[in-house]
Amino acid sequence: DTGVSQDPRHKITKRGQNVTFRCDPISEHNRLYWYRQTLGQGPEFLTYFQNEAQLEKSRLLSDRFSAERPKGSFSTLEIQRTEQGDSAMYLCASSFGQGHEQYFGPGTRLTVT
Amino acid sequence: AQTVTQSQPEMSVQEAETVTLSCTYDTSESDYYLFWYKQPPSRQMILVIRQEAYKQQNATENRFSVNFQKAAKSFSLKISDSQLGDAAMYFCAFYTGNQFYFGTGTSLTVIP
């Protein structure tokens, strides 16, 4: 297992289109997190899964955002009706156990034109 | 509300010297974890060091150590014998209640 992977690495879309990102965590990790990072800022928490259950969701996450983690394995993050303000790096991280040591993926950079 | 503050947007250090990056946080929780993450340019974020709030002893990982002052809500990172590969953005992070909170980062430059 080579770590957390994310697909695609880059996505350019027009305003109003829907986009979906995928995250594959490290195989034995039961916790999965999504973050958004804009230039010059730290990651902002979006949502958290423990196995297949979505246990936390940030107030930053509008109704246009939805995330799933079917069967507690990979996860998808969908943004509907994208806006220019959605342009950012979307990071996925996974962890296992009580230490909460997260392993991050390379991110998906979204550009909304 | 939980907040993490990194008051040094940029820092620089001579190669082989020591540098300390500052972080303060605010929480009313008693059970939490603190982390320092490193994000090299165009590369993914990696964990540098972790501290459990209930542990009084400061964490160390090779050249990296922390100064954890729980009462002051301070969590600084000391990098000893700085190397060119240490150049990166460093983020302080705080975990409680199933959420992570990150600071805005400190950009570290290592001068040869």
PDB file of C-alpha atoms in Angstrom:
ATOM      1  CA  ASP A   1       0.000   0.000   0.000  1.00  0.00           C
ATOM      2  CA  THR A   2       1.564   3.256  -1.141  1.00  0.00           C
ATOM      3  CA  GLY A   3      -0.539   5.702   0.829  1.00  0.00           C
ATOM      4  CA  VAL A   4      -3.602   7.869   0.306  1.00  0.00           C
ATOM      5  CA  SER A   5      -4.429   8.503  -3.329  1.00  0.00           C
ATOM      6  CA  GLN A   6      -6.749  11.072  -4.867  1.00  0.00           C
ATOM      7  CA  ASP A   7      -8.204  11.331  -8.324  1.00  0.00           C
ATOM      8  CA  PRO A   8      -8.115  13.485 -10.356  1.00  0.00           C
ATOM      9  CA  ARG A   9      -5.110  15.556  -9.377  1.00  0.00           C
ATOM     10  CA  HIS A  10      -6.398  18.557 -11.304  1.00  0.00           C
ATOM     11  CA  LYS A  11      -9.868  19.531 -12.439  1.00  0.00           C
ATOM     12  CA  ILE A  12     -10.904  22.554 -14.452  1.00  0.00           C
ATOM     13  CA  THR A  13     -14.620  23.102 -14.765  1.00  0.00           C
ATOM     14  CA  LYS A  14     -17.006  25.820 -15.769  1.00  0.00           C
ATOM     15  CA  ARG A  15     -19.196  27.549 -13.224  1.00  0.00           C
ATOM     16  CA  GLY A  16     -22.428  25.676 -12.722  1.00  0.00           C
ATOM     17  CA  GLN A  17     -21.057  22.238 -13.540  1.00  0.00           C
ATOM     18  CA  ASN A  18     -20.931  19.333 -11.100  1.00  0.00           C
ATOM     19  CA  VAL A  19     -17.640  17.714 -10.142  1.00  0.00           C
ATOM     20  CA  THR A  20     -16.772  14.560  -8.208  1.00  0.00           C
ATOM     21  CA  PHE A  21     -13.493  13.710  -6.550  1.00  0.00           C
ATOM     22  CA  ARG A  22     -12.340  10.350  -5.288  1.00  0.00           C
ATOM     23  CA  CYS A  23     -10.139   9.428  -2.347  1.00  0.00           C
ATOM     24  CA  ASP A  24      -8.659   6.011  -1.649  1.00  0.00           C
ATOM     25  CA  PRO A  25      -7.372   5.825   1.921  1.00  0.00           C
ATOM     26  CA  ILE A  26      -4.713   3.512   3.281  1.00  0.00           C
ATOM     27  CA  SER A  27      -6.442   0.141   3.332  1.00  0.00           C
ATOM     28  CA  GLU A  28      -6.563  -0.519   7.072  1.00  0.00           C
ATOM     29  CA  HIS A  29      -7.552   3.036   8.008  1.00  0.00           C
ATOM     30  CA  ASN A  30     -11.104   3.372   9.273  1.00  0.00           C
ATOM     31  CA  ARG A  31     -11.181   7.182   9.534  1.00  0.00           C
ATOM     32  CA  LEU A  32     -11.314   9.447   6.529  1.00  0.00           C
ATOM     33  CA  TYR A  33     -11.344  13.249   6.387  1.00  0.00           C
ATOM     34  CA  TRP A  34     -11.940  15.814   3.653  1.00  0.00           C
ATOM     35  CA  TYR A  35     -10.435  19.299   3.776  1.00  0.00           C
ATOM     36  CA  ARG A  36     -10.383  22.366   1.584  1.00  0.00           C
ATOM     37  CA  GLN A  37      -7.219  24.444   1.344  1.00  0.00           C
ATOM     38  CA  THR A  38      -6.980  27.816  -0.350  1.00  0.00           C
ATOM     39  CA  LEU A  39      -3.763  29.605  -1.172  1.00  0.00           C
ATOM     40  CA  GLY A  40      -1.942  30.835   1.908  1.00  0.00           C
ATOM     41  CA  GLN A  41      -4.289  29.127   4.325  1.00  0.00           C
ATOM     42  CA  GLY A  42      -4.300  25.968   6.363  1.00  0.00           C
ATOM     43  CA  PRO A  43      -6.649  23.109   5.567  1.00  0.00           C
ATOM     44  CA  GLU A  44     -10.285  23.704   6.549  1.00  0.00           C
ATOM     45  CA  PHE A  45     -12.160  20.677   7.826  1.00  0.00           C
ATOM     46  CA  LEU A  46     -15.121  19.665   5.656  1.00  0.00           C
ATOM     47  CA  THR A  47     -16.275  16.253   6.807  1.00  0.00           C
ATOM     48  CA  TYR A  48     -15.268  13.079   8.637  1.00  0.00           C
ATOM     49  CA  PHE A  49     -16.136   9.420   8.187  1.00  0.00           C
ATOM     50  CA  GLN A  50     -15.585   6.560  10.560  1.00  0.00           C
ATOM     51  CA  ASN A  51     -15.958   3.481   8.409  1.00  0.00           C
ATOM     52  CA  GLU A  52     -19.028   4.214   6.266  1.00  0.00           C
ATOM     53  CA  ALA A  53     -20.684   6.587   8.747  1.00  0.00           C
ATOM     54  CA  GLN A  54     -20.394  10.333   8.217  1.00  0.00           C
ATOM     55  CA  LEU A  55     -19.964  11.535  11.801  1.00  0.00           C
ATOM     56  CA  GLU A  56     -19.062  15.183  11.365  1.00  0.00           C
ATOM     57  CA  LYS A  57     -19.851  17.807   8.784  1.00  0.00           C
ATOM     58  CA  SER A  58     -18.563  21.355   8.868  1.00  0.00           C
ATOM     59  CA  ARG A  59     -20.927  24.289   8.791  1.00  0.00           C
ATOM     60  CA  LEU A  60     -18.748  25.474   5.891  1.00  0.00           C
ATOM     61  CA  LEU A  61     -20.164  22.649   3.813  1.00  0.00           C
ATOM     62  CA  SER A  62     -23.102  24.057   1.907  1.00  0.00           C
ATOM     63  CA  ASP A  63     -25.951  21.991   0.497  1.00  0.00           C
ATOM     64  CA  ARG A  64     -24.053  21.849  -2.786  1.00  0.00           C
ATOM     65  CA  PHE A  65     -21.437  19.602  -1.210  1.00  0.00           C
ATOM     66  CA  SER A  66     -21.999  15.935  -0.490  1.00  0.00           C
ATOM     67  CA  ALA A  67     -19.645  13.156   0.503  1.00  0.00           C
ATOM     68  CA  GLU A  68     -20.021   9.412   0.667  1.00  0.00           C
ATOM     69  CA  ARG A  69     -17.958   6.488   1.772  1.00  0.00           C
ATOM     70  CA  PRO A  70     -19.771   3.343   0.679  1.00  0.00           C
ATOM     71  CA  LYS A  71     -18.618   0.170   2.406  1.00  0.00           C
ATOM     72  CA  GLY A  72     -16.114   2.152   4.440  1.00  0.00           C
ATOM     73  CA  SER A  73     -13.457   2.060   1.743  1.00  0.00           C
ATOM     74  CA  PHE A  74     -12.965   4.832  -0.828  1.00  0.00           C
ATOM     75  CA  SER A  75     -14.798   8.131  -0.533  1.00  0.00           C
ATOM     76  CA  THR A  76     -16.220  10.614  -3.005  1.00  0.00           C
ATOM     77  CA  LEU A  77     -16.787  14.321  -2.607  1.00  0.00           C
ATOM     78  CA  GLU A  78     -19.267  15.906  -5.008  1.00  0.00           C
ATOM     79  CA  ILE A  79     -19.770  19.601  -5.575  1.00  0.00           C
ATOM     80  CA  GLN A  80     -22.911  20.563  -7.437  1.00  0.00           C
ATOM     81  CA  ARG A  81     -23.405  23.823  -9.357  1.00  0.00           C
ATOM     82  CA  THR A  82     -19.789  24.879  -8.819  1.00  0.00           C
ATOM     83  CA  GLU A  83     -18.986  28.507  -8.089  1.00  0.00           C
ATOM     84  CA  GLN A  84     -15.719  30.381  -8.539  1.00  0.00           C
ATOM     85  CA  GLY A  85     -15.329  30.458  -4.769  1.00  0.00           C
ATOM     86  CA  ASP A  86     -15.065  26.666  -4.810  1.00  0.00           C
ATOM     87  CA  SER A  87     -11.659  26.918  -6.487  1.00  0.00           C
ATOM     88  CA  ALA A  88      -9.242  25.359  -4.022  1.00  0.00           C
ATOM     89  CA  MET A  89      -7.185  22.289  -3.237  1.00  0.00           C
ATOM     90  CA  TYR A  90      -9.320  19.482  -1.836  1.00  0.00           C
ATOM     91  CA  LEU A  91      -7.376  17.223   0.487  1.00  0.00           C
ATOM     92  CA  CYS A  92      -8.223  13.794   1.791  1.00  0.00           C
ATOM     93  CA  ALA A  93      -6.601  12.199   4.813  1.00  0.00           C
ATOM     94  CA  SER A  94      -7.011   8.899   6.612  1.00  0.00           C
ATOM     95  CA  SER A  95      -6.082   7.554  10.017  1.00  0.00           C
ATOM     96  CA  PHE A  96      -6.421   4.525  12.247  1.00  0.00           C
ATOM     97  CA  GLY A  97      -6.514   4.061  15.970  1.00  0.00           C
ATOM     98  CA  GLN A  98      -6.558   6.466  18.868  1.00  0.00           C
ATOM     99  CA  GLY A  99      -3.503   8.437  17.867  1.00  0.00           C
ATOM    100  CA  HIS A 100      -5.345  10.341  15.145  1.00  0.00           C
ATOM    101  CA  GLU A 101      -2.204  10.524  13.036  1.00  0.00           C
ATOM    102  CA  GLN A 102      -3.471  11.534   9.656  1.00  0.00           C
ATOM    103  CA  TYR A 103      -1.881  10.567   6.373  1.00  0.00           C
ATOM    104  CA  PHE A 104      -2.702  13.005   3.603  1.00  0.00           C
ATOM    105  CA  GLY A 105      -3.218  12.441  -0.073  1.00  0.00           C
ATOM    106  CA  PRO A 106      -1.712  14.705  -2.761  1.00  0.00           C
ATOM    107  CA  GLY A 107      -4.969  16.617  -3.182  1.00  0.00           C
ATOM    108  CA  THR A 108      -7.227  17.544  -6.075  1.00  0.00           C
ATOM    109  CA  ARG A 109      -6.820  21.074  -7.344  1.00  0.00           C
ATOM    110  CA  LEU A 110     -10.128  22.469  -8.565  1.00  0.00           C
ATOM    111  CA  THR A 111     -10.300  25.514 -10.796  1.00  0.00           C
ATOM    112  CA  VAL A 112     -13.739  26.919 -11.568  1.00  0.00           C
ATOM    113  CA  THR A 113     -13.779  29.273 -14.548  1.00  0.00           C
TER     114      THR A 113
ATOM    115  CA  ALA B   1     -14.908  27.723  19.361  1.00  0.00           C
ATOM    116  CA  GLN B   2     -11.573  26.107  18.687  1.00  0.00           C
ATOM    117  CA  THR B   3      -8.873  28.252  17.112  1.00  0.00           C
ATOM    118  CA  VAL B   4      -5.228  27.795  16.199  1.00  0.00           C
ATOM    119  CA  THR B   5      -2.968  30.802  15.747  1.00  0.00           C
ATOM    120  CA  GLN B   6       0.427  30.860  14.090  1.00  0.00           C
ATOM    121  CA  SER B   7       1.711  34.383  14.437  1.00  0.00           C
ATOM    122  CA  GLN B   8       4.806  33.968  12.240  1.00  0.00           C
ATOM    123  CA  PRO B   9       3.847  33.862   8.554  1.00  0.00           C
ATOM    124  CA  GLU B  10       7.510  33.475   7.548  1.00  0.00           C
ATOM    125  CA  MET B  11      10.683  32.377   9.279  1.00  0.00           C
ATOM    126  CA  SER B  12      14.212  31.747   8.107  1.00  0.00           C
ATOM    127  CA  VAL B  13      17.112  29.824   9.579  1.00  0.00           C
ATOM    128  CA  GLN B  14      20.717  29.160   8.643  1.00  0.00           C
ATOM    129  CA  GLU B  15      21.523  25.597   7.770  1.00  0.00           C
ATOM    130  CA  ALA B  16      22.629  23.639  10.893  1.00  0.00           C
ATOM    131  CA  GLU B  17      21.082  26.238  13.222  1.00  0.00           C
ATOM    132  CA  THR B  18      18.005  25.927  15.421  1.00  0.00           C
ATOM    133  CA  VAL B  19      14.646  27.558  14.826  1.00  0.00           C
ATOM    134  CA  THR B  20      11.422  27.664  16.846  1.00  0.00           C
ATOM    135  CA  LEU B  21       7.989  28.021  15.305  1.00  0.00           C
ATOM    136  CA  SER B  22       5.193  29.332  17.503  1.00  0.00           C
ATOM    137  CA  CYS B  23       1.622  28.129  17.864  1.00  0.00           C
ATOM    138  CA  THR B  24      -1.141  29.007  20.283  1.00  0.00           C
ATOM    139  CA  TYR B  25      -4.589  27.522  20.460  1.00  0.00           C
ATOM    140  CA  ASP B  26      -7.827  28.151  22.236  1.00  0.00           C
ATOM    141  CA  THR B  27     -10.216  25.503  23.480  1.00  0.00           C
ATOM    142  CA  SER B  28     -12.384  24.682  26.441  1.00  0.00           C
ATOM    143  CA  GLU B  29     -11.873  20.958  25.894  1.00  0.00           C
ATOM    144  CA  SER B  30      -9.620  18.960  28.207  1.00  0.00           C
ATOM    145  CA  ASP B  31      -9.052  16.012  25.886  1.00  0.00           C
ATOM    146  CA  TYR B  32      -7.259  16.874  22.682  1.00  0.00           C
ATOM    147  CA  TYR B  33      -4.210  16.233  20.550  1.00  0.00           C
ATOM    148  CA  LEU B  34      -1.761  18.646  18.980  1.00  0.00           C
ATOM    149  CA  PHE B  35       0.226  18.146  15.803  1.00  0.00           C
ATOM    150  CA  TRP B  36       2.773  19.797  13.584  1.00  0.00           C
ATOM    151  CA  TYR B  37       2.519  19.052   9.865  1.00  0.00           C
ATOM    152  CA  LYS B  38       5.000  19.903   7.129  1.00  0.00           C
ATOM    153  CA  GLN B  39       3.929  20.728   3.573  1.00  0.00           C
ATOM    154  CA  PRO B  40       6.874  21.023   1.154  1.00  0.00           C
ATOM    155  CA  PRO B  41       6.260  23.040  -2.012  1.00  0.00           C
ATOM    156  CA  SER B  42       3.911  21.171  -4.361  1.00  0.00           C
ATOM    157  CA  ARG B  43       4.081  18.077  -2.200  1.00  0.00           C
ATOM    158  CA  GLN B  44       1.675  16.478   0.190  1.00  0.00           C
ATOM    159  CA  MET B  45       1.371  17.175   3.874  1.00  0.00           C
ATOM    160  CA  ILE B  46       3.267  14.908   6.244  1.00  0.00           C
ATOM    161  CA  LEU B  47       3.143  14.560  10.010  1.00  0.00           C
ATOM    162  CA  VAL B  48       6.161  15.892  11.872  1.00  0.00           C
ATOM    163  CA  ILE B  49       5.252  15.352  15.508  1.00  0.00           C
ATOM    164  CA  ARG B  50       2.265  14.688  17.784  1.00  0.00           C
ATOM    165  CA  GLN B  51       1.476  15.561  21.418  1.00  0.00           C
ATOM    166  CA  GLU B  52      -1.346  14.246  23.582  1.00  0.00           C
ATOM    167  CA  ALA B  53      -2.728  16.937  25.899  1.00  0.00           C
ATOM    168  CA  TYR B  54      -2.748  14.594  28.911  1.00  0.00           C
ATOM    169  CA  LYS B  55       0.983  13.962  28.632  1.00  0.00           C
ATOM    170  CA  GLN B  56       3.211  16.433  30.423  1.00  0.00           C
ATOM    171  CA  GLN B  57       6.379  15.245  28.742  1.00  0.00           C
ATOM    172  CA  ASN B  58       7.224  17.090  25.555  1.00  0.00           C
ATOM    173  CA  ALA B  59       7.287  14.966  22.413  1.00  0.00           C
ATOM    174  CA  THR B  60      10.497  14.574  20.420  1.00  0.00           C
ATOM    175  CA  GLU B  61      11.187  13.048  17.024  1.00  0.00           C
ATOM    176  CA  ASN B  62      14.862  13.119  16.094  1.00  0.00           C
ATOM    177  CA  ARG B  63      15.684  16.779  15.326  1.00  0.00           C
ATOM    178  CA  PHE B  64      12.142  17.923  16.034  1.00  0.00           C
ATOM    179  CA  SER B  65      10.819  18.654  19.514  1.00  0.00           C
ATOM    180  CA  VAL B  66       7.924  20.566  20.997  1.00  0.00           C
ATOM    181  CA  ASN B  67       7.476  22.852  23.965  1.00  0.00           C
ATOM    182  CA  PHE B  68       3.949  22.155  25.182  1.00  0.00           C
ATOM    183  CA  GLN B  69       2.643  24.626  27.744  1.00  0.00           C
ATOM    184  CA  LYS B  70      -0.902  23.482  28.492  1.00  0.00           C
ATOM    185  CA  ALA B  71      -1.859  26.298  30.834  1.00  0.00           C
ATOM    186  CA  ALA B  72      -0.666  28.877  28.341  1.00  0.00           C
ATOM    187  CA  LYS B  73      -2.196  26.910  25.426  1.00  0.00           C
ATOM    188  CA  SER B  74       1.087  27.102  23.605  1.00  0.00           C
ATOM    189  CA  PHE B  75       2.659  24.440  21.381  1.00  0.00           C
ATOM    190  CA  SER B  76       5.901  25.510  19.721  1.00  0.00           C
ATOM    191  CA  LEU B  77       8.069  23.405  17.402  1.00  0.00           C
ATOM    192  CA  LYS B  78      11.851  23.432  17.642  1.00  0.00           C
ATOM    193  CA  ILE B  79      13.893  22.238  14.711  1.00  0.00           C
ATOM    194  CA  SER B  80      17.522  21.548  15.568  1.00  0.00           C
ATOM    195  CA  ASP B  81      20.405  21.243  13.094  1.00  0.00           C
ATOM    196  CA  SER B  82      18.204  22.609  10.305  1.00  0.00           C
ATOM    197  CA  GLN B  83      18.634  21.032   6.899  1.00  0.00           C
ATOM    198  CA  LEU B  84      17.771  22.263   3.416  1.00  0.00           C
ATOM    199  CA  GLY B  85      15.053  19.618   3.256  1.00  0.00           C
ATOM    200  CA  ASP B  86      13.286  21.244   6.193  1.00  0.00           C
ATOM    201  CA  ALA B  87      12.212  24.133   3.981  1.00  0.00           C
ATOM    202  CA  ALA B  88       8.423  23.951   3.821  1.00  0.00           C
ATOM    203  CA  MET B  89       5.184  25.363   5.134  1.00  0.00           C
ATOM    204  CA  TYR B  90       4.583  24.181   8.686  1.00  0.00           C
ATOM    205  CA  PHE B  91       1.071  23.895  10.056  1.00  0.00           C
ATOM    206  CA  CYS B  92       0.086  23.551  13.682  1.00  0.00           C
ATOM    207  CA  ALA B  93      -3.093  21.510  14.159  1.00  0.00           C
ATOM    208  CA  PHE B  94      -5.425  20.665  17.000  1.00  0.00           C
ATOM    209  CA  TYR B  95      -7.778  17.686  17.237  1.00  0.00           C
ATOM    210  CA  THR B  96     -10.843  17.322  19.372  1.00  0.00           C
ATOM    211  CA  GLY B  97     -14.390  16.136  18.885  1.00  0.00           C
ATOM    212  CA  ASN B  98     -13.760  14.355  15.590  1.00  0.00           C
ATOM    213  CA  GLN B  99     -12.425  17.521  13.968  1.00  0.00           C
ATOM    214  CA  PHE B 100      -9.034  18.920  13.144  1.00  0.00           C
ATOM    215  CA  TYR B 101      -8.330  22.640  13.254  1.00  0.00           C
ATOM    216  CA  PHE B 102      -5.307  24.015  11.434  1.00  0.00           C
ATOM    217  CA  GLY B 103      -3.416  27.271  11.752  1.00  0.00           C
ATOM    218  CA  THR B 104      -2.548  29.439   8.769  1.00  0.00           C
ATOM    219  CA  GLY B 105       0.980  28.128   8.576  1.00  0.00           C
ATOM    220  CA  THR B 106       4.565  29.353   8.845  1.00  0.00           C
ATOM    221  CA  SER B 107       6.733  29.313   5.759  1.00  0.00           C
ATOM    222  CA  LEU B 108      10.247  28.215   6.724  1.00  0.00           C
ATOM    223  CA  THR B 109      13.231  29.082   4.556  1.00  0.00           C
ATOM    224  CA  VAL B 110      16.564  27.373   5.184  1.00  0.00           C
ATOM    225  CA  ILE B 111      19.569  29.432   4.126  1.00  0.00           C
ATOM    226  CA  PRO B 112      22.604  27.438   2.954  1.00  0.00           C
TER     227      PRO B 112
END
